């Protein structure tokens, strides 16, 4: 995507409000395996995580929950969604919805510990 003034390169980071940082770290860092990195701002209620793609997730502990829209989410692209489905079922994590989009992209949604929606999806077959 571009404009006359600037070009958008991709997603830099996503932010989630969480009620308990330690509990959320167990999900995002320990369960999903997302690497925790040093934060670049001196705030105790904030944690930075980094995906292999370079996209960061910032978890901010807050009392402003739940979020007003359950459509808010982050989507993690995966190579094998069947393996993700098997793991979630084995660990008794409820799959809210799943399916296949018109371009053939497969997806599924779950909740994190604070009821934020999390999507897992395969690569999109949409060509611009």
PDB file of C-alpha atoms in Angstrom:
ATOM      1  CA  UNK A   1       0.000   0.000   0.000  1.00  0.00           C
ATOM      2  CA  UNK A   2       1.323   3.418  -0.744  1.00  0.00           C
ATOM      3  CA  UNK A   3       0.362   7.039  -0.882  1.00  0.00           C
ATOM      4  CA  UNK A   4       2.036  10.012  -2.503  1.00  0.00           C
ATOM      5  CA  UNK A   5       3.735  10.859   0.804  1.00  0.00           C
ATOM      6  CA  UNK A   6       4.843   7.495   2.252  1.00  0.00           C
ATOM      7  CA  UNK A   7       4.792   3.701   1.897  1.00  0.00           C
ATOM      8  CA  UNK A   8       3.514   1.263   4.495  1.00  0.00           C
ATOM      9  CA  UNK A   9       5.993  -1.595   4.905  1.00  0.00           C
ATOM     10  CA  UNK A  10       4.109  -4.004   7.177  1.00  0.00           C
ATOM     11  CA  UNK A  11       2.965  -4.553  10.744  1.00  0.00           C
ATOM     12  CA  UNK A  12       5.452  -3.364  13.391  1.00  0.00           C
ATOM     13  CA  UNK A  13       3.570  -4.356  16.534  1.00  0.00           C
ATOM     14  CA  UNK A  14       0.203  -5.152  18.047  1.00  0.00           C
ATOM     15  CA  UNK A  15      -0.911  -4.123  21.543  1.00  0.00           C
ATOM     16  CA  UNK A  16      -3.153  -6.066  23.907  1.00  0.00           C
ATOM     17  CA  UNK A  17      -4.467  -4.915  27.254  1.00  0.00           C
ATOM     18  CA  UNK A  18      -4.217  -7.707  29.813  1.00  0.00           C
ATOM     19  CA  UNK A  19      -5.349  -7.982  33.426  1.00  0.00           C
ATOM     20  CA  UNK A  20      -2.351 -10.006  34.636  1.00  0.00           C
ATOM     21  CA  UNK A  21       1.054  -9.830  32.909  1.00  0.00           C
ATOM     22  CA  UNK A  22       2.396 -13.046  34.401  1.00  0.00           C
ATOM     23  CA  UNK A  23      -0.647 -15.054  33.326  1.00  0.00           C
ATOM     24  CA  UNK A  24      -0.485 -13.545  29.828  1.00  0.00           C
ATOM     25  CA  UNK A  25       3.239 -14.270  29.585  1.00  0.00           C
ATOM     26  CA  UNK A  26       2.504 -17.917  30.344  1.00  0.00           C
ATOM     27  CA  UNK A  27       0.190 -17.924  27.321  1.00  0.00           C
ATOM     28  CA  UNK A  28       2.127 -15.827  24.792  1.00  0.00           C
ATOM     29  CA  UNK A  29       5.733 -16.574  25.822  1.00  0.00           C
ATOM     30  CA  UNK A  30       5.511 -20.023  27.354  1.00  0.00           C
ATOM     31  CA  UNK A  31       2.583 -21.629  25.493  1.00  0.00           C
ATOM     32  CA  UNK A  32       2.906 -19.979  22.055  1.00  0.00           C
ATOM     33  CA  UNK A  33       6.702 -19.651  22.300  1.00  0.00           C
ATOM     34  CA  UNK A  34       6.966 -15.945  21.439  1.00  0.00           C
ATOM     35  CA  UNK A  35      10.314 -14.541  22.564  1.00  0.00           C
ATOM     36  CA  UNK A  36      10.331 -11.880  25.278  1.00  0.00           C
ATOM     37  CA  UNK A  37      12.650  -8.957  24.498  1.00  0.00           C
ATOM     38  CA  UNK A  38      13.807  -5.933  26.502  1.00  0.00           C
ATOM     39  CA  UNK A  39      11.238  -3.145  26.467  1.00  0.00           C
ATOM     40  CA  UNK A  40      12.362   0.221  25.195  1.00  0.00           C
ATOM     41  CA  UNK A  41      10.348   2.257  27.703  1.00  0.00           C
ATOM     42  CA  UNK A  42      10.732   2.080  31.502  1.00  0.00           C
ATOM     43  CA  UNK A  43       7.246   0.916  32.475  1.00  0.00           C
ATOM     44  CA  UNK A  44       6.566  -1.933  34.887  1.00  0.00           C
ATOM     45  CA  UNK A  45       3.124  -2.723  33.478  1.00  0.00           C
ATOM     46  CA  UNK A  46       4.427  -3.443  29.959  1.00  0.00           C
ATOM     47  CA  UNK A  47       6.101  -6.446  28.279  1.00  0.00           C
ATOM     48  CA  UNK A  48       7.480  -6.649  24.740  1.00  0.00           C
ATOM     49  CA  UNK A  49       7.490  -9.882  22.727  1.00  0.00           C
ATOM     50  CA  UNK A  50       9.022 -10.542  19.302  1.00  0.00           C
ATOM     51  CA  UNK A  51       7.932 -12.962  16.583  1.00  0.00           C
ATOM     52  CA  UNK A  52      10.510 -14.462  14.176  1.00  0.00           C
ATOM     53  CA  UNK A  53       9.112 -12.186  11.435  1.00  0.00           C
ATOM     54  CA  UNK A  54      10.125  -9.120  13.464  1.00  0.00           C
ATOM     55  CA  UNK A  55       6.561  -8.172  14.412  1.00  0.00           C
ATOM     56  CA  UNK A  56       6.289  -7.281  18.092  1.00  0.00           C
ATOM     57  CA  UNK A  57       3.459  -7.794  20.566  1.00  0.00           C
ATOM     58  CA  UNK A  58       3.210  -5.387  23.483  1.00  0.00           C
ATOM     59  CA  UNK A  59       1.233  -6.593  26.494  1.00  0.00           C
ATOM     60  CA  UNK A  60       0.045  -3.797  28.776  1.00  0.00           C
ATOM     61  CA  UNK A  61      -1.407  -4.616  32.175  1.00  0.00           C
ATOM     62  CA  UNK A  62      -4.562  -2.552  32.612  1.00  0.00           C
ATOM     63  CA  UNK A  63      -7.852  -2.422  34.456  1.00  0.00           C
ATOM     64  CA  UNK A  64      -9.585  -1.244  31.252  1.00  0.00           C
ATOM     65  CA  UNK A  65     -10.921  -4.679  30.342  1.00  0.00           C
ATOM     66  CA  UNK A  66     -12.710  -6.193  28.571  1.00  0.00           C
ATOM     67  CA  UNK A  67     -12.077  -4.462  25.279  1.00  0.00           C
ATOM     68  CA  UNK A  68     -15.198  -2.949  23.738  1.00  0.00           C
ATOM     69  CA  UNK A  69     -15.018  -4.995  20.544  1.00  0.00           C
ATOM     70  CA  UNK A  70     -14.589  -8.725  20.305  1.00  0.00           C
ATOM     71  CA  UNK A  71     -13.555  -8.207  16.679  1.00  0.00           C
ATOM     72  CA  UNK A  72     -10.184  -6.882  17.857  1.00  0.00           C
ATOM     73  CA  UNK A  73      -7.529  -9.566  17.456  1.00  0.00           C
ATOM     74  CA  UNK A  74      -4.068 -10.475  16.290  1.00  0.00           C
ATOM     75  CA  UNK A  75      -3.527 -13.112  13.611  1.00  0.00           C
ATOM     76  CA  UNK A  76      -0.542 -15.458  13.706  1.00  0.00           C
ATOM     77  CA  UNK A  77       0.350 -17.051  10.370  1.00  0.00           C
ATOM     78  CA  UNK A  78       1.214 -20.756  10.646  1.00  0.00           C
ATOM     79  CA  UNK A  79       2.477 -23.360   8.180  1.00  0.00           C
ATOM     80  CA  UNK A  80       0.283 -26.222   9.434  1.00  0.00           C
ATOM     81  CA  UNK A  81      -3.065 -25.253  10.919  1.00  0.00           C
ATOM     82  CA  UNK A  82      -3.941 -28.907  11.509  1.00  0.00           C
ATOM     83  CA  UNK A  83      -1.057 -29.185  13.995  1.00  0.00           C
ATOM     84  CA  UNK A  84      -2.292 -26.023  15.751  1.00  0.00           C
ATOM     85  CA  UNK A  85      -5.812 -27.476  15.926  1.00  0.00           C
ATOM     86  CA  UNK A  86      -4.528 -30.752  17.374  1.00  0.00           C
ATOM     87  CA  UNK A  87      -2.460 -28.960  20.031  1.00  0.00           C
ATOM     88  CA  UNK A  88      -5.324 -26.677  21.070  1.00  0.00           C
ATOM     89  CA  UNK A  89      -7.729 -29.603  21.346  1.00  0.00           C
ATOM     90  CA  UNK A  90      -5.175 -31.640  23.306  1.00  0.00           C
ATOM     91  CA  UNK A  91      -4.731 -28.732  25.724  1.00  0.00           C
ATOM     92  CA  UNK A  92      -8.514 -28.220  25.961  1.00  0.00           C
ATOM     93  CA  UNK A  93      -8.419 -24.695  24.520  1.00  0.00           C
ATOM     94  CA  UNK A  94     -11.771 -23.917  22.942  1.00  0.00           C
ATOM     95  CA  UNK A  95     -11.775 -23.100  19.239  1.00  0.00           C
ATOM     96  CA  UNK A  96     -14.381 -20.357  18.833  1.00  0.00           C
ATOM     97  CA  UNK A  97     -14.712 -20.582  15.077  1.00  0.00           C
ATOM     98  CA  UNK A  98     -12.755 -21.937  12.130  1.00  0.00           C
ATOM     99  CA  UNK A  99     -13.102 -22.107   8.407  1.00  0.00           C
ATOM    100  CA  UNK A 100     -11.745 -21.374   4.967  1.00  0.00           C
ATOM    101  CA  UNK A 101     -11.888 -17.945   3.354  1.00  0.00           C
ATOM    102  CA  UNK A 102     -12.730 -17.401  -0.322  1.00  0.00           C
ATOM    103  CA  UNK A 103      -9.026 -17.301  -1.242  1.00  0.00           C
ATOM    104  CA  UNK A 104      -8.413 -20.710   0.394  1.00  0.00           C
ATOM    105  CA  UNK A 105      -6.835 -19.308   3.569  1.00  0.00           C
ATOM    106  CA  UNK A 106      -7.683 -21.499   6.576  1.00  0.00           C
ATOM    107  CA  UNK A 107      -8.211 -19.885   9.977  1.00  0.00           C
ATOM    108  CA  UNK A 108      -9.341 -20.445  13.540  1.00  0.00           C
ATOM    109  CA  UNK A 109      -9.994 -18.216  16.551  1.00  0.00           C
ATOM    110  CA  UNK A 110      -9.435 -18.770  20.283  1.00  0.00           C
ATOM    111  CA  UNK A 111      -9.414 -16.542  23.361  1.00  0.00           C
ATOM    112  CA  UNK A 112      -6.297 -15.678  25.353  1.00  0.00           C
ATOM    113  CA  UNK A 113      -6.550 -15.608  29.185  1.00  0.00           C
ATOM    114  CA  UNK A 114      -8.133 -12.113  29.090  1.00  0.00           C
ATOM    115  CA  UNK A 115     -10.704 -12.970  26.430  1.00  0.00           C
ATOM    116  CA  UNK A 116      -8.771 -11.197  23.661  1.00  0.00           C
ATOM    117  CA  UNK A 117      -9.387 -12.985  20.385  1.00  0.00           C
ATOM    118  CA  UNK A 118      -6.371 -14.679  18.793  1.00  0.00           C
ATOM    119  CA  UNK A 119      -6.402 -15.947  15.214  1.00  0.00           C
ATOM    120  CA  UNK A 120      -4.192 -18.591  13.641  1.00  0.00           C
ATOM    121  CA  UNK A 121      -4.217 -18.652   9.850  1.00  0.00           C
ATOM    122  CA  UNK A 122      -2.411 -20.058   6.854  1.00  0.00           C
ATOM    123  CA  UNK A 123      -0.843 -17.795   4.253  1.00  0.00           C
ATOM    124  CA  UNK A 124      -3.376 -15.855   2.212  1.00  0.00           C
ATOM    125  CA  UNK A 125      -3.714 -16.807  -1.438  1.00  0.00           C
ATOM    126  CA  UNK A 126      -4.928 -13.313  -2.269  1.00  0.00           C
ATOM    127  CA  UNK A 127      -2.856 -11.658  -4.997  1.00  0.00           C
ATOM    128  CA  UNK A 128      -2.991  -7.898  -5.418  1.00  0.00           C
TER     129      UNK A 128
END
